């Protein structure tokens, strides 16, 4: 049983990837980070010795603190955050070490693009997104960088914007983060970030089918394509469409993780008449 102001790895694993996941803060010291430069999906790095300076940014937010071993360093940071009026601030029991020992998902820090002055990854792609260009931002914000910035511009401007604003292009010809063979950009990101999470891998097949017009890959691919095209007609603003799409992929992920075996049956009727 977890102690007060702590959270077990099992419980945290159930929260990662869902919309109401707490903010995850990795406070391992530099030597510990260099020994294992991977982070729990969605975590951001902050320096423990300057917590008094940055803790106020997390006021009114639920936070989970991750140190090396679930010890005094993380407990102290969590206490600081509670003083700064975080709505909750729990310490991960066993810390990063226990999480890694259990072979739970970890994202290699070296595979992330450079961050801006505010610690955010910045991405750029073509405007008027449909499938992959909504699925990938959802994946990034839910499992890699919750504060990621996405710039949508004309196809002709993607490379220039990437160079001028130090943004990372994705889902465009010639980019590292793009289609590879018959697999789409969503697949590429899962592979590069070692996200061996079964519901994500199953969702990837649906995304691939919808994005590459291979609707035979999964029965749900046609539904995802229809919903994606409907969203693209509903919104004229790409960022508003992205926010709407986040909810769509939240639903697909939770269905794939928690509800694929749940039936929905209308009550039996007689002679075709409603009861």
PDB file of C-alpha atoms in Angstrom:
ATOM      1  CA  UNK A   1       0.000   0.000   0.000  1.00  0.00           C
ATOM      2  CA  UNK A   2       1.295   3.468  -0.894  1.00  0.00           C
ATOM      3  CA  UNK A   3       2.038   5.914   1.908  1.00  0.00           C
ATOM      4  CA  UNK A   4       0.467   9.340   2.097  1.00  0.00           C
ATOM      5  CA  UNK A   5       1.703  11.686  -0.651  1.00  0.00           C
ATOM      6  CA  UNK A   6       3.082   8.805  -2.727  1.00  0.00           C
ATOM      7  CA  UNK A   7       1.893   6.957  -5.808  1.00  0.00           C
ATOM      8  CA  UNK A   8       2.736   3.412  -6.855  1.00  0.00           C
ATOM      9  CA  UNK A   9       4.246   2.604 -10.262  1.00  0.00           C
ATOM     10  CA  UNK A  10       1.172   0.497 -11.039  1.00  0.00           C
ATOM     11  CA  UNK A  11      -1.199   3.404 -10.457  1.00  0.00           C
ATOM     12  CA  UNK A  12       0.980   5.862 -12.370  1.00  0.00           C
ATOM     13  CA  UNK A  13       1.168   3.456 -15.324  1.00  0.00           C
ATOM     14  CA  UNK A  14      -2.643   3.594 -15.558  1.00  0.00           C
ATOM     15  CA  UNK A  15      -2.585   7.405 -15.655  1.00  0.00           C
ATOM     16  CA  UNK A  16       0.061   7.888 -18.329  1.00  0.00           C
ATOM     17  CA  UNK A  17      -1.476   8.763 -21.681  1.00  0.00           C
ATOM     18  CA  UNK A  18      -4.882   9.800 -20.379  1.00  0.00           C
ATOM     19  CA  UNK A  19      -6.119  13.369 -20.455  1.00  0.00           C
ATOM     20  CA  UNK A  20      -6.194  13.760 -16.655  1.00  0.00           C
ATOM     21  CA  UNK A  21      -2.664  12.452 -16.072  1.00  0.00           C
ATOM     22  CA  UNK A  22      -0.821  14.549 -13.460  1.00  0.00           C
ATOM     23  CA  UNK A  23       2.192  16.596 -14.462  1.00  0.00           C
ATOM     24  CA  UNK A  24       5.267  14.368 -14.141  1.00  0.00           C
ATOM     25  CA  UNK A  25       8.466  16.046 -12.955  1.00  0.00           C
ATOM     26  CA  UNK A  26      11.798  14.219 -13.171  1.00  0.00           C
ATOM     27  CA  UNK A  27      14.203  15.697 -10.588  1.00  0.00           C
ATOM     28  CA  UNK A  28      17.091  13.225 -10.879  1.00  0.00           C
ATOM     29  CA  UNK A  29      20.484  14.874 -10.516  1.00  0.00           C
ATOM     30  CA  UNK A  30      22.749  15.179 -13.557  1.00  0.00           C
ATOM     31  CA  UNK A  31      24.892  12.140 -12.748  1.00  0.00           C
ATOM     32  CA  UNK A  32      21.784   9.978 -12.416  1.00  0.00           C
ATOM     33  CA  UNK A  33      20.398  11.318 -15.688  1.00  0.00           C
ATOM     34  CA  UNK A  34      23.661  10.639 -17.519  1.00  0.00           C
ATOM     35  CA  UNK A  35      23.638   7.062 -16.188  1.00  0.00           C
ATOM     36  CA  UNK A  36      20.167   6.526 -17.677  1.00  0.00           C
ATOM     37  CA  UNK A  37      19.112   9.369 -20.024  1.00  0.00           C
ATOM     38  CA  UNK A  38      15.559   8.107 -20.426  1.00  0.00           C
ATOM     39  CA  UNK A  39      12.403   9.447 -18.845  1.00  0.00           C
ATOM     40  CA  UNK A  40       8.990   8.134 -17.920  1.00  0.00           C
ATOM     41  CA  UNK A  41       6.574   9.014 -20.762  1.00  0.00           C
ATOM     42  CA  UNK A  42       5.363  12.587 -20.452  1.00  0.00           C
ATOM     43  CA  UNK A  43       7.835  13.664 -17.755  1.00  0.00           C
ATOM     44  CA  UNK A  44       9.644  17.003 -17.790  1.00  0.00           C
ATOM     45  CA  UNK A  45      13.029  17.589 -16.173  1.00  0.00           C
ATOM     46  CA  UNK A  46      13.437  20.207 -13.448  1.00  0.00           C
ATOM     47  CA  UNK A  47      16.399  20.892 -11.167  1.00  0.00           C
ATOM     48  CA  UNK A  48      15.662  19.944  -7.562  1.00  0.00           C
ATOM     49  CA  UNK A  49      18.078  22.513  -6.121  1.00  0.00           C
ATOM     50  CA  UNK A  50      16.100  25.393  -7.667  1.00  0.00           C
ATOM     51  CA  UNK A  51      12.621  24.124  -6.790  1.00  0.00           C
ATOM     52  CA  UNK A  52      11.905  27.307  -4.829  1.00  0.00           C
ATOM     53  CA  UNK A  53      12.169  29.259  -8.082  1.00  0.00           C
ATOM     54  CA  UNK A  54       9.986  27.107 -10.314  1.00  0.00           C
ATOM     55  CA  UNK A  55       7.506  25.446  -7.953  1.00  0.00           C
ATOM     56  CA  UNK A  56       4.989  28.292  -8.277  1.00  0.00           C
ATOM     57  CA  UNK A  57       4.448  27.421 -11.944  1.00  0.00           C
ATOM     58  CA  UNK A  58       2.647  24.266 -10.823  1.00  0.00           C
ATOM     59  CA  UNK A  59       0.120  25.890  -8.496  1.00  0.00           C
ATOM     60  CA  UNK A  60      -3.351  24.312  -8.716  1.00  0.00           C
ATOM     61  CA  UNK A  61      -1.974  21.347 -10.657  1.00  0.00           C
ATOM     62  CA  UNK A  62      -1.654  17.685  -9.698  1.00  0.00           C
ATOM     63  CA  UNK A  63       1.998  16.638  -9.821  1.00  0.00           C
ATOM     64  CA  UNK A  64       4.005  13.430  -9.488  1.00  0.00           C
ATOM     65  CA  UNK A  65       7.676  13.821  -8.585  1.00  0.00           C
ATOM     66  CA  UNK A  66      10.187  11.270  -9.893  1.00  0.00           C
ATOM     67  CA  UNK A  67      13.640  11.009  -8.344  1.00  0.00           C
ATOM     68  CA  UNK A  68      16.143   8.182  -8.589  1.00  0.00           C
ATOM     69  CA  UNK A  69      14.871   5.970  -5.782  1.00  0.00           C
ATOM     70  CA  UNK A  70      11.760   7.485  -4.221  1.00  0.00           C
ATOM     71  CA  UNK A  71      13.844   8.995  -1.430  1.00  0.00           C
ATOM     72  CA  UNK A  72      14.461  12.267   0.373  1.00  0.00           C
ATOM     73  CA  UNK A  73      15.270  14.328  -2.739  1.00  0.00           C
ATOM     74  CA  UNK A  74      11.901  13.657  -4.335  1.00  0.00           C
ATOM     75  CA  UNK A  75      10.051  13.914  -1.022  1.00  0.00           C
ATOM     76  CA  UNK A  76      11.524  17.365  -0.473  1.00  0.00           C
ATOM     77  CA  UNK A  77      10.582  18.558  -3.947  1.00  0.00           C
ATOM     78  CA  UNK A  78       7.036  17.254  -3.485  1.00  0.00           C
ATOM     79  CA  UNK A  79       6.811  19.115  -0.154  1.00  0.00           C
ATOM     80  CA  UNK A  80       7.957  22.324  -1.848  1.00  0.00           C
ATOM     81  CA  UNK A  81       5.290  21.898  -4.503  1.00  0.00           C
ATOM     82  CA  UNK A  82       2.597  21.438  -1.878  1.00  0.00           C
ATOM     83  CA  UNK A  83       3.805  24.637  -0.220  1.00  0.00           C
ATOM     84  CA  UNK A  84       3.477  26.338  -3.607  1.00  0.00           C
ATOM     85  CA  UNK A  85      -0.184  25.241  -3.662  1.00  0.00           C
ATOM     86  CA  UNK A  86      -0.035  22.375  -6.109  1.00  0.00           C
ATOM     87  CA  UNK A  87      -3.419  20.671  -5.877  1.00  0.00           C
ATOM     88  CA  UNK A  88      -1.495  17.491  -5.055  1.00  0.00           C
ATOM     89  CA  UNK A  89       2.166  16.508  -5.173  1.00  0.00           C
ATOM     90  CA  UNK A  90       2.983  12.829  -4.828  1.00  0.00           C
ATOM     91  CA  UNK A  91       6.302  10.993  -4.945  1.00  0.00           C
ATOM     92  CA  UNK A  92       6.681   7.931  -7.156  1.00  0.00           C
ATOM     93  CA  UNK A  93       7.528   5.026  -4.870  1.00  0.00           C
ATOM     94  CA  UNK A  94      10.801   3.402  -5.871  1.00  0.00           C
ATOM     95  CA  UNK A  95      11.537   6.276  -8.218  1.00  0.00           C
ATOM     96  CA  UNK A  96      12.974   5.973 -11.704  1.00  0.00           C
ATOM     97  CA  UNK A  97      15.104   2.984 -10.728  1.00  0.00           C
ATOM     98  CA  UNK A  98      12.175   0.749  -9.757  1.00  0.00           C
ATOM     99  CA  UNK A  99      10.215   1.839 -12.837  1.00  0.00           C
ATOM    100  CA  UNK A 100      13.155   0.915 -15.109  1.00  0.00           C
ATOM    101  CA  UNK A 101      13.810  -2.366 -13.294  1.00  0.00           C
ATOM    102  CA  UNK A 102      10.213  -3.406 -14.007  1.00  0.00           C
ATOM    103  CA  UNK A 103      10.858  -2.711 -17.720  1.00  0.00           C
ATOM    104  CA  UNK A 104       8.091  -0.169 -17.920  1.00  0.00           C
ATOM    105  CA  UNK A 105       8.137   2.273 -20.887  1.00  0.00           C
ATOM    106  CA  UNK A 106      10.936   4.839 -20.958  1.00  0.00           C
ATOM    107  CA  UNK A 107      11.544   7.440 -23.663  1.00  0.00           C
ATOM    108  CA  UNK A 108      15.193   7.984 -24.716  1.00  0.00           C
ATOM    109  CA  UNK A 109      15.988  11.652 -24.165  1.00  0.00           C
ATOM    110  CA  UNK A 110      18.513  11.669 -27.020  1.00  0.00           C
ATOM    111  CA  UNK A 111      15.722  10.938 -29.497  1.00  0.00           C
ATOM    112  CA  UNK A 112      13.862  14.155 -28.704  1.00  0.00           C
ATOM    113  CA  UNK A 113      14.369  17.322 -30.769  1.00  0.00           C
ATOM    114  CA  UNK A 114      16.025  20.317 -29.069  1.00  0.00           C
ATOM    115  CA  UNK A 115      13.795  22.297 -26.740  1.00  0.00           C
ATOM    116  CA  UNK A 116      13.165  26.041 -26.828  1.00  0.00           C
ATOM    117  CA  UNK A 117      14.015  28.498 -24.051  1.00  0.00           C
ATOM    118  CA  UNK A 118      10.859  27.457 -22.182  1.00  0.00           C
ATOM    119  CA  UNK A 119      11.709  23.767 -22.339  1.00  0.00           C
ATOM    120  CA  UNK A 120       9.197  22.874 -25.078  1.00  0.00           C
ATOM    121  CA  UNK A 121       9.727  20.860 -28.233  1.00  0.00           C
ATOM    122  CA  UNK A 122       8.557  22.784 -31.295  1.00  0.00           C
ATOM    123  CA  UNK A 123       7.175  20.984 -34.347  1.00  0.00           C
ATOM    124  CA  UNK A 124       6.077  22.158 -37.794  1.00  0.00           C
ATOM    125  CA  UNK A 125       3.994  20.464 -40.470  1.00  0.00           C
ATOM    126  CA  UNK A 126       1.568  21.115 -43.300  1.00  0.00           C
ATOM    127  CA  UNK A 127      -1.677  22.922 -42.600  1.00  0.00           C
ATOM    128  CA  UNK A 128      -5.136  21.359 -42.866  1.00  0.00           C
ATOM    129  CA  UNK A 129      -4.270  18.128 -41.018  1.00  0.00           C
ATOM    130  CA  UNK A 130      -6.341  14.976 -41.416  1.00  0.00           C
ATOM    131  CA  UNK A 131      -5.073  11.784 -39.719  1.00  0.00           C
ATOM    132  CA  UNK A 132      -1.315  11.479 -39.080  1.00  0.00           C
ATOM    133  CA  UNK A 133      -0.871  15.202 -38.416  1.00  0.00           C
ATOM    134  CA  UNK A 134      -3.429  14.990 -35.605  1.00  0.00           C
ATOM    135  CA  UNK A 135      -2.441  11.534 -34.312  1.00  0.00           C
ATOM    136  CA  UNK A 136       1.227  12.507 -33.953  1.00  0.00           C
ATOM    137  CA  UNK A 137       0.625  15.675 -31.900  1.00  0.00           C
ATOM    138  CA  UNK A 138      -1.722  13.652 -29.683  1.00  0.00           C
ATOM    139  CA  UNK A 139       1.015  11.057 -29.157  1.00  0.00           C
ATOM    140  CA  UNK A 140       3.626  13.713 -28.399  1.00  0.00           C
ATOM    141  CA  UNK A 141       1.494  15.603 -25.900  1.00  0.00           C
ATOM    142  CA  UNK A 142       0.219  12.514 -24.099  1.00  0.00           C
ATOM    143  CA  UNK A 143       3.432  10.454 -23.987  1.00  0.00           C
ATOM    144  CA  UNK A 144       6.451  12.656 -24.699  1.00  0.00           C
ATOM    145  CA  UNK A 145       6.096  16.406 -24.166  1.00  0.00           C
ATOM    146  CA  UNK A 146       2.810  17.720 -22.737  1.00  0.00           C
ATOM    147  CA  UNK A 147       3.891  21.292 -23.513  1.00  0.00           C
ATOM    148  CA  UNK A 148       4.869  20.706 -27.148  1.00  0.00           C
ATOM    149  CA  UNK A 149       4.155  23.482 -29.659  1.00  0.00           C
ATOM    150  CA  UNK A 150       2.758  22.719 -33.125  1.00  0.00           C
ATOM    151  CA  UNK A 151       3.024  25.101 -36.077  1.00  0.00           C
ATOM    152  CA  UNK A 152       0.810  24.488 -39.125  1.00  0.00           C
ATOM    153  CA  UNK A 153       1.937  26.214 -42.326  1.00  0.00           C
ATOM    154  CA  UNK A 154       1.717  25.695 -46.084  1.00  0.00           C
ATOM    155  CA  UNK A 155       3.722  22.752 -47.431  1.00  0.00           C
ATOM    156  CA  UNK A 156       6.040  25.155 -49.264  1.00  0.00           C
ATOM    157  CA  UNK A 157       6.884  26.954 -46.014  1.00  0.00           C
ATOM    158  CA  UNK A 158       7.550  23.976 -43.717  1.00  0.00           C
ATOM    159  CA  UNK A 159      11.305  23.793 -44.283  1.00  0.00           C
ATOM    160  CA  UNK A 160      11.819  27.557 -44.067  1.00  0.00           C
ATOM    161  CA  UNK A 161       9.822  27.807 -40.856  1.00  0.00           C
ATOM    162  CA  UNK A 162      11.735  24.848 -39.426  1.00  0.00           C
ATOM    163  CA  UNK A 163      15.058  26.566 -40.099  1.00  0.00           C
ATOM    164  CA  UNK A 164      14.054  30.054 -38.976  1.00  0.00           C
ATOM    165  CA  UNK A 165      12.263  28.991 -35.786  1.00  0.00           C
ATOM    166  CA  UNK A 166      14.306  25.905 -34.826  1.00  0.00           C
ATOM    167  CA  UNK A 167      11.223  23.727 -35.275  1.00  0.00           C
ATOM    168  CA  UNK A 168      11.229  20.043 -36.149  1.00  0.00           C
ATOM    169  CA  UNK A 169       9.357  19.122 -39.356  1.00  0.00           C
ATOM    170  CA  UNK A 170       7.146  16.051 -39.318  1.00  0.00           C
ATOM    171  CA  UNK A 171       4.870  14.142 -41.703  1.00  0.00           C
ATOM    172  CA  UNK A 172       6.363  15.720 -44.791  1.00  0.00           C
ATOM    173  CA  UNK A 173       8.538  14.250 -47.557  1.00  0.00           C
ATOM    174  CA  UNK A 174      12.229  14.130 -46.678  1.00  0.00           C
ATOM    175  CA  UNK A 175      11.775  14.644 -42.931  1.00  0.00           C
ATOM    176  CA  UNK A 176      13.208  12.229 -40.375  1.00  0.00           C
ATOM    177  CA  UNK A 177       9.839  12.133 -38.615  1.00  0.00           C
ATOM    178  CA  UNK A 178       7.749  10.923 -41.516  1.00  0.00           C
ATOM    179  CA  UNK A 179       6.493   7.818 -43.331  1.00  0.00           C
ATOM    180  CA  UNK A 180       8.881   4.896 -43.747  1.00  0.00           C
ATOM    181  CA  UNK A 181       7.802   2.406 -46.369  1.00  0.00           C
ATOM    182  CA  UNK A 182       4.209   1.395 -45.728  1.00  0.00           C
ATOM    183  CA  UNK A 183       4.276   2.681 -42.160  1.00  0.00           C
ATOM    184  CA  UNK A 184       3.145   6.185 -41.260  1.00  0.00           C
ATOM    185  CA  UNK A 185       4.682   8.896 -39.067  1.00  0.00           C
ATOM    186  CA  UNK A 186       2.798   7.682 -35.997  1.00  0.00           C
ATOM    187  CA  UNK A 187       4.595   4.324 -36.404  1.00  0.00           C
ATOM    188  CA  UNK A 188       7.939   6.085 -36.797  1.00  0.00           C
ATOM    189  CA  UNK A 189       7.487   7.954 -33.517  1.00  0.00           C
ATOM    190  CA  UNK A 190       6.472   4.821 -31.619  1.00  0.00           C
ATOM    191  CA  UNK A 191       9.576   3.025 -32.920  1.00  0.00           C
ATOM    192  CA  UNK A 192      12.032   5.846 -32.256  1.00  0.00           C
ATOM    193  CA  UNK A 193      10.741   6.456 -28.729  1.00  0.00           C
ATOM    194  CA  UNK A 194      10.561   2.772 -27.750  1.00  0.00           C
ATOM    195  CA  UNK A 195       6.899   3.096 -26.865  1.00  0.00           C
ATOM    196  CA  UNK A 196       6.099  -0.596 -26.594  1.00  0.00           C
ATOM    197  CA  UNK A 197       2.672  -0.019 -25.090  1.00  0.00           C
ATOM    198  CA  UNK A 198       0.196  -2.548 -26.442  1.00  0.00           C
ATOM    199  CA  UNK A 199      -2.840  -0.218 -26.789  1.00  0.00           C
ATOM    200  CA  UNK A 200      -0.651   2.293 -28.652  1.00  0.00           C
ATOM    201  CA  UNK A 201       0.647  -0.369 -31.020  1.00  0.00           C
ATOM    202  CA  UNK A 202      -2.906  -1.502 -31.766  1.00  0.00           C
ATOM    203  CA  UNK A 203      -4.012   2.102 -32.237  1.00  0.00           C
ATOM    204  CA  UNK A 204      -1.106   2.537 -34.672  1.00  0.00           C
ATOM    205  CA  UNK A 205      -2.629  -0.054 -36.992  1.00  0.00           C
ATOM    206  CA  UNK A 206      -5.904   1.882 -37.068  1.00  0.00           C
ATOM    207  CA  UNK A 207      -4.059   5.153 -37.737  1.00  0.00           C
ATOM    208  CA  UNK A 208      -1.992   3.517 -40.482  1.00  0.00           C
ATOM    209  CA  UNK A 209      -5.091   2.118 -42.175  1.00  0.00           C
ATOM    210  CA  UNK A 210      -6.910   5.468 -42.075  1.00  0.00           C
ATOM    211  CA  UNK A 211      -3.872   7.506 -43.130  1.00  0.00           C
ATOM    212  CA  UNK A 212      -2.730   5.331 -46.026  1.00  0.00           C
ATOM    213  CA  UNK A 213      -6.125   4.335 -47.474  1.00  0.00           C
ATOM    214  CA  UNK A 214      -5.726   0.706 -46.389  1.00  0.00           C
ATOM    215  CA  UNK A 215      -8.999   0.401 -44.565  1.00  0.00           C
ATOM    216  CA  UNK A 216      -8.675  -3.373 -44.517  1.00  0.00           C
ATOM    217  CA  UNK A 217      -5.930  -3.167 -41.868  1.00  0.00           C
ATOM    218  CA  UNK A 218      -8.434  -2.672 -39.042  1.00  0.00           C
ATOM    219  CA  UNK A 219     -12.239  -2.518 -38.892  1.00  0.00           C
ATOM    220  CA  UNK A 220     -11.992   0.819 -37.080  1.00  0.00           C
ATOM    221  CA  UNK A 221      -9.828   2.500 -39.737  1.00  0.00           C
ATOM    222  CA  UNK A 222     -12.816   3.586 -41.805  1.00  0.00           C
ATOM    223  CA  UNK A 223     -14.445   5.137 -38.748  1.00  0.00           C
ATOM    224  CA  UNK A 224     -11.288   7.023 -37.825  1.00  0.00           C
ATOM    225  CA  UNK A 225     -10.955   8.312 -41.385  1.00  0.00           C
ATOM    226  CA  UNK A 226     -14.594   9.451 -41.417  1.00  0.00           C
ATOM    227  CA  UNK A 227     -14.235  11.215 -38.051  1.00  0.00           C
ATOM    228  CA  UNK A 228     -10.950  12.826 -39.142  1.00  0.00           C
ATOM    229  CA  UNK A 229     -12.407  14.167 -42.387  1.00  0.00           C
ATOM    230  CA  UNK A 230     -15.444  15.404 -40.466  1.00  0.00           C
ATOM    231  CA  UNK A 231     -13.213  17.294 -38.042  1.00  0.00           C
ATOM    232  CA  UNK A 232     -11.300  18.854 -40.935  1.00  0.00           C
ATOM    233  CA  UNK A 233     -14.595  20.214 -42.286  1.00  0.00           C
ATOM    234  CA  UNK A 234     -15.827  21.318 -38.868  1.00  0.00           C
ATOM    235  CA  UNK A 235     -12.859  23.570 -38.066  1.00  0.00           C
ATOM    236  CA  UNK A 236     -11.198  26.203 -40.205  1.00  0.00           C
ATOM    237  CA  UNK A 237      -8.497  26.819 -37.589  1.00  0.00           C
ATOM    238  CA  UNK A 238      -5.880  24.038 -37.443  1.00  0.00           C
ATOM    239  CA  UNK A 239      -5.167  24.509 -33.733  1.00  0.00           C
ATOM    240  CA  UNK A 240      -8.857  24.308 -32.865  1.00  0.00           C
ATOM    241  CA  UNK A 241      -9.047  21.167 -34.967  1.00  0.00           C
ATOM    242  CA  UNK A 242      -6.081  19.743 -33.059  1.00  0.00           C
ATOM    243  CA  UNK A 243      -7.875  20.321 -29.755  1.00  0.00           C
ATOM    244  CA  UNK A 244     -10.942  18.547 -31.092  1.00  0.00           C
ATOM    245  CA  UNK A 245      -8.778  15.729 -32.417  1.00  0.00           C
ATOM    246  CA  UNK A 246      -7.105  15.292 -29.025  1.00  0.00           C
ATOM    247  CA  UNK A 247     -10.456  14.195 -27.604  1.00  0.00           C
ATOM    248  CA  UNK A 248     -10.996  11.817 -30.513  1.00  0.00           C
ATOM    249  CA  UNK A 249      -7.680  10.058 -29.925  1.00  0.00           C
ATOM    250  CA  UNK A 250      -8.206  10.083 -26.166  1.00  0.00           C
ATOM    251  CA  UNK A 251     -11.377   8.101 -26.818  1.00  0.00           C
ATOM    252  CA  UNK A 252      -9.753   5.665 -29.261  1.00  0.00           C
ATOM    253  CA  UNK A 253      -6.856   5.059 -26.852  1.00  0.00           C
ATOM    254  CA  UNK A 254      -9.114   4.430 -23.854  1.00  0.00           C
ATOM    255  CA  UNK A 255     -11.303   2.124 -25.933  1.00  0.00           C
ATOM    256  CA  UNK A 256      -8.249   0.191 -27.087  1.00  0.00           C
ATOM    257  CA  UNK A 257      -6.848  -0.002 -23.559  1.00  0.00           C
ATOM    258  CA  UNK A 258      -9.980  -0.593 -21.503  1.00  0.00           C
ATOM    259  CA  UNK A 259     -13.100  -1.385 -23.510  1.00  0.00           C
ATOM    260  CA  UNK A 260     -12.495  -3.532 -26.584  1.00  0.00           C
ATOM    261  CA  UNK A 261     -14.261  -6.466 -24.943  1.00  0.00           C
ATOM    262  CA  UNK A 262     -17.185  -4.432 -23.661  1.00  0.00           C
ATOM    263  CA  UNK A 263     -20.375  -5.222 -25.620  1.00  0.00           C
ATOM    264  CA  UNK A 264     -23.176  -2.843 -26.388  1.00  0.00           C
ATOM    265  CA  UNK A 265     -26.446  -4.587 -27.189  1.00  0.00           C
ATOM    266  CA  UNK A 266     -29.873  -3.100 -27.634  1.00  0.00           C
ATOM    267  CA  UNK A 267     -32.581  -4.937 -25.650  1.00  0.00           C
ATOM    268  CA  UNK A 268     -34.226  -7.727 -27.610  1.00  0.00           C
ATOM    269  CA  UNK A 269     -37.439  -6.808 -29.372  1.00  0.00           C
ATOM    270  CA  UNK A 270     -40.402  -8.791 -30.657  1.00  0.00           C
ATOM    271  CA  UNK A 271     -41.623  -8.569 -34.242  1.00  0.00           C
ATOM    272  CA  UNK A 272     -39.261  -5.642 -34.828  1.00  0.00           C
ATOM    273  CA  UNK A 273     -41.136  -3.401 -32.392  1.00  0.00           C
ATOM    274  CA  UNK A 274     -39.389  -1.341 -29.774  1.00  0.00           C
ATOM    275  CA  UNK A 275     -40.116  -2.419 -26.189  1.00  0.00           C
TER     276      UNK A 275
END
